[in-house]
PDB file of N, CA and C in Angstrom:
ATOM      1  N   UNK A   6     -11.436  30.156   1.167  1.00 83.00           N
ATOM      2  CA  UNK A   6     -10.234  29.468   0.741  1.00 83.00           C
ATOM      3  C   UNK A   6      -9.046  29.965   1.563  1.00 83.00           C
ATOM      4  N   UNK A   7      -8.268  29.024   2.022  1.00 92.00           N
ATOM      5  CA  UNK A   7      -7.092  29.346   2.836  1.00 92.00           C
ATOM      6  C   UNK A   7      -5.868  29.402   1.921  1.00 92.00           C
ATOM      7  N   UNK A   8      -5.058  30.450   2.041  1.00 95.00           N
ATOM      8  CA  UNK A   8      -3.841  30.530   1.218  1.00 95.00           C
ATOM      9  C   UNK A   8      -2.916  29.331   1.486  1.00 95.00           C
ATOM     10  N   UNK A   9      -2.207  28.916   0.468  1.00 95.00           N
ATOM     11  CA  UNK A   9      -1.351  27.726   0.571  1.00 95.00           C
ATOM     12  C   UNK A   9      -0.326  27.839   1.701  1.00 95.00           C
ATOM     13  N   UNK A  10       0.260  29.010   1.891  1.00 96.00           N
ATOM     14  CA  UNK A  10       1.264  29.143   2.952  1.00 96.00           C
ATOM     15  C   UNK A  10       0.657  28.889   4.336  1.00 96.00           C
ATOM     16  N   UNK A  11      -0.609  29.268   4.524  1.00 97.00           N
ATOM     17  CA  UNK A  11      -1.279  28.990   5.804  1.00 97.00           C
ATOM     18  C   UNK A  11      -1.618  27.514   5.922  1.00 97.00           C
ATOM     19  N   UNK A  12      -2.047  26.883   4.821  1.00 97.00           N
ATOM     20  CA  UNK A  12      -2.315  25.443   4.837  1.00 97.00           C
ATOM     21  C   UNK A  12      -1.060  24.685   5.256  1.00 97.00           C
ATOM     22  N   UNK A  13       0.071  25.068   4.684  1.00 97.00           N
ATOM     23  CA  UNK A  13       1.334  24.408   5.014  1.00 97.00           C
ATOM     24  C   UNK A  13       1.737  24.641   6.462  1.00 97.00           C
ATOM     25  N   UNK A  14       1.523  25.847   6.944  1.00 97.00           N
ATOM     26  CA  UNK A  14       1.844  26.166   8.332  1.00 97.00           C
ATOM     27  C   UNK A  14       0.993  25.339   9.296  1.00 97.00           C
ATOM     28  N   UNK A  15      -0.296  25.231   9.013  1.00 98.00           N
ATOM     29  CA  UNK A  15      -1.183  24.432   9.843  1.00 98.00           C
ATOM     30  C   UNK A  15      -0.803  22.960   9.788  1.00 98.00           C
ATOM     31  N   UNK A  16      -0.503  22.465   8.602  1.00 98.00           N
ATOM     32  CA  UNK A  16      -0.105  21.063   8.460  1.00 98.00           C
ATOM     33  C   UNK A  16       1.170  20.777   9.240  1.00 98.00           C
ATOM     34  N   UNK A  17       2.088  21.714   9.247  1.00 98.00           N
ATOM     35  CA  UNK A  17       3.346  21.532   9.985  1.00 98.00           C
ATOM     36  C   UNK A  17       3.096  21.351  11.481  1.00 98.00           C
ATOM     37  N   UNK A  18       2.019  21.924  11.995  1.00 98.00           N
ATOM     38  CA  UNK A  18       1.686  21.799  13.415  1.00 98.00           C
ATOM     39  C   UNK A  18       1.048  20.456  13.754  1.00 98.00           C
ATOM     40  N   UNK A  19       0.542  19.756  12.766  1.00 98.00           N
ATOM     41  CA  UNK A  19      -0.168  18.491  13.006  1.00 98.00           C
ATOM     42  C   UNK A  19       0.821  17.367  13.284  1.00 98.00           C
ATOM     43  N   UNK A  20       0.486  16.526  14.259  1.00 97.00           N
ATOM     44  CA  UNK A  20       1.313  15.372  14.607  1.00 97.00           C
ATOM     45  C   UNK A  20       0.577  14.056  14.407  1.00 97.00           C
ATOM     46  N   UNK A  21      -0.747  14.115  14.425  1.00 96.00           N
ATOM     47  CA  UNK A  21      -1.553  12.906  14.376  1.00 96.00           C
ATOM     48  C   UNK A  21      -1.974  12.430  15.750  1.00 96.00           C
ATOM     49  N   UNK A  22      -1.332  12.950  16.779  1.00 93.00           N
ATOM     50  CA  UNK A  22      -1.604  12.498  18.146  1.00 93.00           C
ATOM     51  C   UNK A  22      -2.302  13.534  19.017  1.00 93.00           C
ATOM     52  N   UNK A  23      -2.523  14.729  18.485  1.00 95.00           N
ATOM     53  CA  UNK A  23      -3.061  15.811  19.305  1.00 95.00           C
ATOM     54  C   UNK A  23      -4.520  16.111  18.987  1.00 95.00           C
ATOM     55  N   UNK A  24      -5.188  16.668  19.979  1.00 97.00           N
ATOM     56  CA  UNK A  24      -6.538  17.210  19.811  1.00 97.00           C
ATOM     57  C   UNK A  24      -6.421  18.705  20.067  1.00 97.00           C
ATOM     58  N   UNK A  25      -6.773  19.491  19.073  1.00 98.00           N
ATOM     59  CA  UNK A  25      -6.710  20.948  19.208  1.00 98.00           C
ATOM     60  C   UNK A  25      -8.005  21.434  19.837  1.00 98.00           C
ATOM     61  N   UNK A  26      -7.891  22.292  20.815  1.00 96.00           N
ATOM     62  CA  UNK A  26      -9.092  22.891  21.395  1.00 96.00           C
ATOM     63  C   UNK A  26      -9.760  23.782  20.353  1.00 96.00           C
ATOM     64  N   UNK A  27     -11.039  23.999  20.533  1.00 98.00           N
ATOM     65  CA  UNK A  27     -11.774  24.890  19.625  1.00 98.00           C
ATOM     66  C   UNK A  27     -11.146  26.281  19.676  1.00 98.00           C
ATOM     67  N   UNK A  28     -10.735  26.720  20.860  1.00 97.00           N
ATOM     68  CA  UNK A  28     -10.106  28.032  21.001  1.00 97.00           C
ATOM     69  C   UNK A  28      -8.802  28.102  20.207  1.00 97.00           C
ATOM     70  N   UNK A  29      -8.008  27.032  20.265  1.00 97.00           N
ATOM     71  CA  UNK A  29      -6.752  27.007  19.513  1.00 97.00           C
ATOM     72  C   UNK A  29      -7.042  27.044  18.011  1.00 97.00           C
ATOM     73  N   UNK A  30      -8.041  26.301  17.583  1.00 98.00           N
ATOM     74  CA  UNK A  30      -8.422  26.302  16.165  1.00 98.00           C
ATOM     75  C   UNK A  30      -8.796  27.706  15.710  1.00 98.00           C
ATOM     76  N   UNK A  31      -9.567  28.390  16.534  1.00 98.00           N
ATOM     77  CA  UNK A  31      -9.967  29.760  16.178  1.00 98.00           C
ATOM     78  C   UNK A  31      -8.764  30.689  16.177  1.00 98.00           C
ATOM     79  N   UNK A  32      -7.861  30.513  17.126  1.00 98.00           N
ATOM     80  CA  UNK A  32      -6.657  31.345  17.177  1.00 98.00           C
ATOM     81  C   UNK A  32      -5.788  31.113  15.943  1.00 98.00           C
ATOM     82  N   UNK A  33      -5.794  29.894  15.417  1.00 97.00           N
ATOM     83  CA  UNK A  33      -5.032  29.561  14.217  1.00 97.00           C
ATOM     84  C   UNK A  33      -5.814  29.855  12.937  1.00 97.00           C
ATOM     85  N   UNK A  34      -6.997  30.446  13.089  1.00 96.00           N
ATOM     86  CA  UNK A  34      -7.866  30.875  11.984  1.00 96.00           C
ATOM     87  C   UNK A  34      -8.328  29.710  11.103  1.00 96.00           C
ATOM     88  N   UNK A  35      -8.632  28.586  11.759  1.00 97.00           N
ATOM     89  CA  UNK A  35      -9.270  27.475  11.053  1.00 97.00           C
ATOM     90  C   UNK A  35     -10.684  27.941  10.710  1.00 97.00           C
ATOM     91  N   UNK A  36     -11.161  27.703   9.503  1.00 97.00           N
ATOM     92  CA  UNK A  36     -12.522  28.133   9.157  1.00 97.00           C
ATOM     93  C   UNK A  36     -13.560  27.555  10.132  1.00 97.00           C
ATOM     94  N   UNK A  37     -14.481  28.390  10.518  1.00 98.00           N
ATOM     95  CA  UNK A  37     -15.502  27.992  11.495  1.00 98.00           C
ATOM     96  C   UNK A  37     -16.293  26.772  11.014  1.00 98.00           C
ATOM     97  N   UNK A  38     -16.543  26.683   9.720  1.00 98.00           N
ATOM     98  CA  UNK A  38     -17.274  25.510   9.216  1.00 98.00           C
ATOM     99  C   UNK A  38     -16.471  24.234   9.431  1.00 98.00           C
ATOM    100  N   UNK A  39     -15.161  24.300   9.291  1.00 98.00           N
ATOM    101  CA  UNK A  39     -14.319  23.126   9.542  1.00 98.00           C
ATOM    102  C   UNK A  39     -14.390  22.751  11.020  1.00 98.00           C
ATOM    103  N   UNK A  40     -14.313  23.754  11.885  1.00 98.00           N
ATOM    104  CA  UNK A  40     -14.370  23.488  13.329  1.00 98.00           C
ATOM    105  C   UNK A  40     -15.684  22.799  13.669  1.00 98.00           C
ATOM    106  N   UNK A  41     -16.785  23.309  13.128  1.00 98.00           N
ATOM    107  CA  UNK A  41     -18.088  22.703  13.395  1.00 98.00           C
ATOM    108  C   UNK A  41     -18.146  21.270  12.895  1.00 98.00           C
ATOM    109  N   UNK A  42     -17.602  21.018  11.717  1.00 98.00           N
ATOM    110  CA  UNK A  42     -17.653  19.684  11.129  1.00 98.00           C
ATOM    111  C   UNK A  42     -16.702  18.694  11.793  1.00 98.00           C
ATOM    112  N   UNK A  43     -15.547  19.152  12.235  1.00 98.00           N
ATOM    113  CA  UNK A  43     -14.514  18.256  12.736  1.00 98.00           C
ATOM    114  C   UNK A  43     -14.474  18.118  14.254  1.00 98.00           C
ATOM    115  N   UNK A  44     -15.043  19.065  14.979  1.00 98.00           N
ATOM    116  CA  UNK A  44     -14.935  18.996  16.437  1.00 98.00           C
ATOM    117  C   UNK A  44     -15.883  17.947  17.002  1.00 98.00           C
ATOM    118  N   UNK A  45     -15.442  17.363  18.110  1.00 97.00           N
ATOM    119  CA  UNK A  45     -16.219  16.324  18.772  1.00 97.00           C
ATOM    120  C   UNK A  45     -15.752  16.241  20.215  1.00 97.00           C
ATOM    121  N   UNK A  46     -16.501  15.520  21.008  1.00 96.00           N
ATOM    122  CA  UNK A  46     -16.107  15.261  22.394  1.00 96.00           C
ATOM    123  C   UNK A  46     -15.408  13.909  22.421  1.00 96.00           C
ATOM    124  N   UNK A  47     -14.219  13.872  22.976  1.00 94.00           N
ATOM    125  CA  UNK A  47     -13.414  12.646  23.034  1.00 94.00           C
ATOM    126  C   UNK A  47     -13.254  12.225  24.485  1.00 94.00           C
ATOM    127  N   UNK A  48     -13.252  10.919  24.702  1.00 93.00           N
ATOM    128  CA  UNK A  48     -13.081  10.373  26.037  1.00 93.00           C
ATOM    129  C   UNK A  48     -11.759   9.635  26.114  1.00 93.00           C
ATOM    130  N   UNK A  49     -11.094   9.775  27.264  1.00 89.00           N
ATOM    131  CA  UNK A  49      -9.862   9.041  27.484  1.00 89.00           C
ATOM    132  C   UNK A  49     -10.170   7.561  27.634  1.00 89.00           C
ATOM    133  N   UNK A  50      -9.281   6.761  27.111  1.00 82.00           N
ATOM    134  CA  UNK A  50      -9.290   5.331  27.367  1.00 82.00           C
ATOM    135  C   UNK A  50      -8.045   5.047  28.181  1.00 82.00           C
ATOM    136  N   UNK A  51      -8.186   4.385  29.281  1.00 76.00           N
ATOM    137  CA  UNK A  51      -7.053   4.235  30.196  1.00 76.00           C
ATOM    138  C   UNK A  51      -6.362   2.882  30.075  1.00 76.00           C
ATOM    139  N   UNK A  52      -6.709   2.106  29.043  1.00 80.00           N
ATOM    140  CA  UNK A  52      -6.056   0.814  28.852  1.00 80.00           C
ATOM    141  C   UNK A  52      -4.601   0.982  28.412  1.00 80.00           C
ATOM    142  N   UNK A  53      -4.366   1.989  27.572  1.00 79.00           N
ATOM    143  CA  UNK A  53      -3.016   2.266  27.077  1.00 79.00           C
ATOM    144  C   UNK A  53      -2.753   3.763  27.176  1.00 79.00           C
ATOM    145  N   UNK A  54      -1.494   4.111  27.322  1.00 77.00           N
ATOM    146  CA  UNK A  54      -1.116   5.517  27.417  1.00 77.00           C
ATOM    147  C   UNK A  54      -1.543   6.296  26.177  1.00 77.00           C
ATOM    148  N   UNK A  55      -1.486   5.660  25.014  1.00 76.00           N
ATOM    149  CA  UNK A  55      -1.842   6.341  23.759  1.00 76.00           C
ATOM    150  C   UNK A  55      -3.334   6.660  23.679  1.00 76.00           C
ATOM    151  N   UNK A  56      -4.143   6.069  24.542  1.00 82.00           N
ATOM    152  CA  UNK A  56      -5.582   6.325  24.548  1.00 82.00           C
ATOM    153  C   UNK A  56      -5.970   7.395  25.567  1.00 82.00           C
ATOM    154  N   UNK A  57      -5.021   7.829  26.365  1.00 88.00           N
ATOM    155  CA  UNK A  57      -5.289   8.781  27.431  1.00 88.00           C
ATOM    156  C   UNK A  57      -5.105  10.206  26.915  1.00 88.00           C
ATOM    157  N   UNK A  58      -6.030  11.090  27.266  1.00 91.00           N
ATOM    158  CA  UNK A  58      -5.967  12.486  26.841  1.00 91.00           C
ATOM    159  C   UNK A  58      -5.333  13.315  27.950  1.00 91.00           C
ATOM    160  N   UNK A  59      -4.303  14.066  27.580  1.00 87.00           N
ATOM    161  CA  UNK A  59      -3.591  14.932  28.516  1.00 87.00           C
ATOM    162  C   UNK A  59      -3.808  16.390  28.133  1.00 87.00           C
ATOM    163  N   UNK A  60      -3.987  17.233  29.132  1.00 88.00           N
ATOM    164  CA  UNK A  60      -4.043  18.677  28.922  1.00 88.00           C
ATOM    165  C   UNK A  60      -2.919  19.307  29.744  1.00 88.00           C
ATOM    166  N   UNK A  61      -2.825  20.614  29.724  1.00 87.00           N
ATOM    167  CA  UNK A  61      -1.816  21.301  30.536  1.00 87.00           C
ATOM    168  C   UNK A  61      -2.009  21.026  32.017  1.00 87.00           C
ATOM    169  N   UNK A  62      -3.239  20.715  32.415  1.00 88.00           N
ATOM    170  CA  UNK A  62      -3.540  20.438  33.820  1.00 88.00           C
ATOM    171  C   UNK A  62      -3.358  18.967  34.185  1.00 88.00           C
ATOM    172  N   UNK A  63      -3.062  18.120  33.218  1.00 88.00           N
ATOM    173  CA  UNK A  63      -2.868  16.695  33.459  1.00 88.00           C
ATOM    174  C   UNK A  63      -3.875  15.863  32.686  1.00 88.00           C
ATOM    175  N   UNK A  64      -4.155  14.675  33.198  1.00 88.00           N
ATOM    176  CA  UNK A  64      -5.074  13.742  32.543  1.00 88.00           C
ATOM    177  C   UNK A  64      -6.505  14.250  32.656  1.00 88.00           C
ATOM    178  N   UNK A  65      -7.261  14.062  31.575  1.00 90.00           N
ATOM    179  CA  UNK A  65      -8.670  14.441  31.600  1.00 90.00           C
ATOM    180  C   UNK A  65      -9.501  13.268  31.086  1.00 90.00           C
ATOM    181  N   UNK A  66     -10.726  13.179  31.561  1.00 90.00           N
ATOM    182  CA  UNK A  66     -11.619  12.110  31.112  1.00 90.00           C
ATOM    183  C   UNK A  66     -12.234  12.434  29.756  1.00 90.00           C
ATOM    184  N   UNK A  67     -12.580  13.710  29.545  1.00 92.00           N
ATOM    185  CA  UNK A  67     -13.225  14.131  28.302  1.00 92.00           C
ATOM    186  C   UNK A  67     -12.597  15.429  27.807  1.00 92.00           C
ATOM    187  N   UNK A  68     -12.622  15.578  26.478  1.00 93.00           N
ATOM    188  CA  UNK A  68     -12.055  16.784  25.884  1.00 93.00           C
ATOM    189  C   UNK A  68     -12.797  17.084  24.597  1.00 93.00           C
ATOM    190  N   UNK A  69     -13.156  18.323  24.401  1.00 96.00           N
ATOM    191  CA  UNK A  69     -13.852  18.740  23.191  1.00 96.00           C
ATOM    192  C   UNK A  69     -12.874  19.485  22.301  1.00 96.00           C
ATOM    193  N   UNK A  70     -12.734  19.017  21.061  1.00 97.00           N
ATOM    194  CA  UNK A  70     -11.823  19.680  20.144  1.00 97.00           C
ATOM    195  C   UNK A  70     -11.786  18.997  18.799  1.00 97.00           C
ATOM    196  N   UNK A  71     -10.720  19.274  18.064  1.00 98.00           N
ATOM    197  CA  UNK A  71     -10.529  18.755  16.710  1.00 98.00           C
ATOM    198  C   UNK A  71      -9.258  17.904  16.706  1.00 98.00           C
ATOM    199  N   UNK A  72      -9.395  16.645  16.309  1.00 97.00           N
ATOM    200  CA  UNK A  72      -8.200  15.804  16.185  1.00 97.00           C
ATOM    201  C   UNK A  72      -7.362  16.345  15.041  1.00 97.00           C
ATOM    202  N   UNK A  73      -6.065  16.512  15.290  1.00 97.00           N
ATOM    203  CA  UNK A  73      -5.237  17.106  14.235  1.00 97.00           C
ATOM    204  C   UNK A  73      -5.071  16.179  13.037  1.00 97.00           C
ATOM    205  N   UNK A  74      -5.282  14.887  13.200  1.00 97.00           N
ATOM    206  CA  UNK A  74      -5.253  13.988  12.047  1.00 97.00           C
ATOM    207  C   UNK A  74      -6.422  14.307  11.112  1.00 97.00           C
ATOM    208  N   UNK A  75      -7.590  14.595  11.672  1.00 97.00           N
ATOM    209  CA  UNK A  75      -8.740  14.970  10.847  1.00 97.00           C
ATOM    210  C   UNK A  75      -8.496  16.307  10.153  1.00 97.00           C
ATOM    211  N   UNK A  76      -7.867  17.221  10.864  1.00 98.00           N
ATOM    212  CA  UNK A  76      -7.514  18.511  10.271  1.00 98.00           C
ATOM    213  C   UNK A  76      -6.507  18.319   9.149  1.00 98.00           C
ATOM    214  N   UNK A  77      -5.522  17.456   9.343  1.00 98.00           N
ATOM    215  CA  UNK A  77      -4.516  17.206   8.309  1.00 98.00           C
ATOM    216  C   UNK A  77      -5.170  16.644   7.043  1.00 98.00           C
ATOM    217  N   UNK A  78      -6.145  15.765   7.214  1.00 97.00           N
ATOM    218  CA  UNK A  78      -6.856  15.215   6.061  1.00 97.00           C
ATOM    219  C   UNK A  78      -7.604  16.323   5.326  1.00 97.00           C
ATOM    220  N   UNK A  79      -8.248  17.221   6.079  1.00 98.00           N
ATOM    221  CA  UNK A  79      -8.966  18.340   5.464  1.00 98.00           C
ATOM    222  C   UNK A  79      -7.997  19.282   4.767  1.00 98.00           C
ATOM    223  N   UNK A  80      -6.850  19.531   5.387  1.00 98.00           N
ATOM    224  CA  UNK A  80      -5.835  20.383   4.758  1.00 98.00           C
ATOM    225  C   UNK A  80      -5.337  19.754   3.459  1.00 98.00           C
ATOM    226  N   UNK A  81      -5.102  18.442   3.492  1.00 97.00           N
ATOM    227  CA  UNK A  81      -4.656  17.732   2.294  1.00 97.00           C
ATOM    228  C   UNK A  81      -5.687  17.878   1.180  1.00 97.00           C
ATOM    229  N   UNK A  82      -6.939  17.695   1.525  1.00 96.00           N
ATOM    230  CA  UNK A  82      -8.013  17.837   0.539  1.00 96.00           C
ATOM    231  C   UNK A  82      -8.006  19.241  -0.070  1.00 96.00           C
ATOM    232  N   UNK A  83      -7.767  20.243   0.759  1.00 96.00           N
ATOM    233  CA  UNK A  83      -7.727  21.630   0.270  1.00 96.00           C
ATOM    234  C   UNK A  83      -6.561  21.875  -0.672  1.00 96.00           C
ATOM    235  N   UNK A  84      -5.522  21.043  -0.554  1.00 97.00           N
ATOM    236  CA  UNK A  84      -4.364  21.167  -1.441  1.00 97.00           C
ATOM    237  C   UNK A  84      -4.447  20.205  -2.619  1.00 97.00           C
ATOM    238  N   UNK A  85      -5.596  19.547  -2.780  1.00 96.00           N
ATOM    239  CA  UNK A  85      -5.784  18.652  -3.913  1.00 96.00           C
ATOM    240  C   UNK A  85      -5.226  17.261  -3.724  1.00 96.00           C
ATOM    241  N   UNK A  86      -4.936  16.886  -2.486  1.00 97.00           N
ATOM    242  CA  UNK A  86      -4.414  15.556  -2.191  1.00 97.00           C
ATOM    243  C   UNK A  86      -5.559  14.708  -1.642  1.00 97.00           C
ATOM    244  N   UNK A  87      -5.836  13.615  -2.310  1.00 96.00           N
ATOM    245  CA  UNK A  87      -6.910  12.727  -1.881  1.00 96.00           C
ATOM    246  C   UNK A  87      -6.345  11.652  -0.957  1.00 96.00           C
ATOM    247  N   UNK A  88      -6.942  11.545   0.231  1.00 96.00           N
ATOM    248  CA  UNK A  88      -6.520  10.546   1.206  1.00 96.00           C
ATOM    249  C   UNK A  88      -7.509   9.389   1.142  1.00 96.00           C
ATOM    250  N   UNK A  89      -7.031   8.252   0.709  1.00 92.00           N
ATOM    251  CA  UNK A  89      -7.837   7.053   0.575  1.00 92.00           C
ATOM    252  C   UNK A  89      -8.238   6.530   1.949  1.00 92.00           C
ATOM    253  N   UNK A  90      -9.466   6.066   2.082  1.00 89.00           N
ATOM    254  CA  UNK A  90      -9.946   5.517   3.357  1.00 89.00           C
ATOM    255  C   UNK A  90      -9.088   4.347   3.820  1.00 89.00           C
ATOM    256  N   UNK A  91      -8.554   3.583   2.896  1.00 91.00           N
ATOM    257  CA  UNK A  91      -7.674   2.469   3.272  1.00 91.00           C
ATOM    258  C   UNK A  91      -6.377   2.968   3.897  1.00 91.00           C
ATOM    259  N   UNK A  92      -5.887   4.095   3.425  1.00 89.00           N
ATOM    260  CA  UNK A  92      -4.660   4.668   3.996  1.00 89.00           C
ATOM    261  C   UNK A  92      -4.889   5.058   5.441  1.00 89.00           C
ATOM    262  N   UNK A  93      -6.056   5.574   5.723  1.00 85.00           N
ATOM    263  CA  UNK A  93      -6.380   5.973   7.098  1.00 85.00           C
ATOM    264  C   UNK A  93      -6.312   4.761   8.021  1.00 85.00           C
ATOM    265  N   UNK A  94      -6.922   3.665   7.608  1.00 88.00           N
ATOM    266  CA  UNK A  94      -6.937   2.454   8.425  1.00 88.00           C
ATOM    267  C   UNK A  94      -5.567   1.788   8.468  1.00 88.00           C
ATOM    268  N   UNK A  95      -4.849   1.795   7.360  1.00 93.00           N
ATOM    269  CA  UNK A  95      -3.584   1.076   7.239  1.00 93.00           C
ATOM    270  C   UNK A  95      -2.430   1.756   7.993  1.00 93.00           C
ATOM    271  N   UNK A  96      -2.392   3.071   7.955  1.00 94.00           N
ATOM    272  CA  UNK A  96      -1.220   3.776   8.461  1.00 94.00           C
ATOM    273  C   UNK A  96      -1.281   4.163   9.932  1.00 94.00           C
ATOM    274  N   UNK A  97      -2.443   4.417  10.460  1.00 91.00           N
ATOM    275  CA  UNK A  97      -2.527   4.974  11.805  1.00 91.00           C
ATOM    276  C   UNK A  97      -2.388   6.483  11.745  1.00 91.00           C
ATOM    277  N   UNK A  98      -2.684   7.148  12.835  1.00 94.00           N
ATOM    278  CA  UNK A  98      -2.767   8.610  12.830  1.00 94.00           C
ATOM    279  C   UNK A  98      -1.448   9.310  12.530  1.00 94.00           C
ATOM    280  N   UNK A  99      -0.409   9.025  13.298  1.00 95.00           N
ATOM    281  CA  UNK A  99       0.858   9.749  13.135  1.00 95.00           C
ATOM    282  C   UNK A  99       1.494   9.465  11.775  1.00 95.00           C
ATOM    283  N   UNK A 100       1.473   8.226  11.346  1.00 96.00           N
ATOM    284  CA  UNK A 100       2.054   7.871  10.041  1.00 96.00           C
ATOM    285  C   UNK A 100       1.247   8.478   8.901  1.00 96.00           C
ATOM    286  N   UNK A 101      -0.073   8.584   9.071  1.00 97.00           N
ATOM    287  CA  UNK A 101      -0.898   9.208   8.042  1.00 97.00           C
ATOM    288  C   UNK A 101      -0.553  10.688   7.895  1.00 97.00           C
ATOM    289  N   UNK A 102      -0.415  11.389   9.018  1.00 98.00           N
ATOM    290  CA  UNK A 102      -0.050  12.810   8.957  1.00 98.00           C
ATOM    291  C   UNK A 102       1.306  12.964   8.271  1.00 98.00           C
ATOM    292  N   UNK A 103       2.257  12.094   8.593  1.00 98.00           N
ATOM    293  CA  UNK A 103       3.565  12.168   7.943  1.00 98.00           C
ATOM    294  C   UNK A 103       3.441  11.869   6.455  1.00 98.00           C
ATOM    295  N   UNK A 104       2.591  10.921   6.085  1.00 97.00           N
ATOM    296  CA  UNK A 104       2.375  10.605   4.666  1.00 97.00           C
ATOM    297  C   UNK A 104       1.780  11.800   3.929  1.00 97.00           C
ATOM    298  N   UNK A 105       0.899  12.533   4.589  1.00 98.00           N
ATOM    299  CA  UNK A 105       0.325  13.740   3.979  1.00 98.00           C
ATOM    300  C   UNK A 105       1.419  14.786   3.773  1.00 98.00           C
ATOM    301  N   UNK A 106       2.248  14.984   4.786  1.00 98.00           N
ATOM    302  CA  UNK A 106       3.349  15.945   4.662  1.00 98.00           C
ATOM    303  C   UNK A 106       4.300  15.532   3.536  1.00 98.00           C
ATOM    304  N   UNK A 107       4.594  14.239   3.449  1.00 97.00           N
ATOM    305  CA  UNK A 107       5.467  13.744   2.380  1.00 97.00           C
ATOM    306  C   UNK A 107       4.830  13.964   1.008  1.00 97.00           C
ATOM    307  N   UNK A 108       3.526  13.719   0.907  1.00 97.00           N
ATOM    308  CA  UNK A 108       2.820  13.912  -0.362  1.00 97.00           C
ATOM    309  C   UNK A 108       2.893  15.365  -0.807  1.00 97.00           C
ATOM    310  N   UNK A 109       2.757  16.289   0.137  1.00 96.00           N
ATOM    311  CA  UNK A 109       2.862  17.714  -0.186  1.00 96.00           C
ATOM    312  C   UNK A 109       4.261  18.021  -0.723  1.00 96.00           C
ATOM    313  N   UNK A 110       5.273  17.521  -0.032  1.00 95.00           N
ATOM    314  CA  UNK A 110       6.652  17.801  -0.432  1.00 95.00           C
ATOM    315  C   UNK A 110       7.006  17.158  -1.770  1.00 95.00           C
ATOM    316  N   UNK A 111       6.416  15.993  -2.054  1.00 96.00           N
ATOM    317  CA  UNK A 111       6.724  15.265  -3.289  1.00 96.00           C
ATOM    318  C   UNK A 111       5.821  15.634  -4.456  1.00 96.00           C
ATOM    319  N   UNK A 112       4.802  16.447  -4.191  1.00 95.00           N
ATOM    320  CA  UNK A 112       3.874  16.837  -5.240  1.00 95.00           C
ATOM    321  C   UNK A 112       2.884  15.740  -5.620  1.00 95.00           C
ATOM    322  N   UNK A 113       2.686  14.771  -4.735  1.00 95.00           N
ATOM    323  CA  UNK A 113       1.733  13.686  -5.006  1.00 95.00           C
ATOM    324  C   UNK A 113       0.320  14.196  -4.868  1.00 95.00           C
ATOM    325  N   UNK A 114      -0.628  13.544  -5.535  1.00 95.00           N
ATOM    326  CA  UNK A 114      -2.011  13.985  -5.443  1.00 95.00           C
ATOM    327  C   UNK A 114      -2.923  12.978  -4.728  1.00 95.00           C
ATOM    328  N   UNK A 115      -2.311  11.905  -4.210  1.00 93.00           N
ATOM    329  CA  UNK A 115      -3.105  10.948  -3.430  1.00 93.00           C
ATOM    330  C   UNK A 115      -2.229  10.134  -2.508  1.00 93.00           C
ATOM    331  N   UNK A 116      -2.882   9.622  -1.482  1.00 92.00           N
ATOM    332  CA  UNK A 116      -2.195   8.751  -0.521  1.00 92.00           C
ATOM    333  C   UNK A 116      -2.958   7.447  -0.468  1.00 92.00           C
TER     334      UNK A 116
END
């Protein structure tokens, strides 16, 4: 179990648009089981800028890590906030992460 102050700190780092490297997840003390469950290999899509993956070295074709939107959903679940599957589809990644942050601040138990 992660203390609430750490859950909030991790959630504050989430934007909905980033992929955290496995190394970054470990440095932030994300539970290893979460990393195993949430990490995946992602490929850039070059049709739109929002589909392209950027690293410190520039554009990359593939990247292995954890999408911070998926992490935000897991963090919300750990705080007792249920994220409806329809909300995921309806809001998009960045708006969903903001909705989770708003739910935490408002004391809501579902999105």
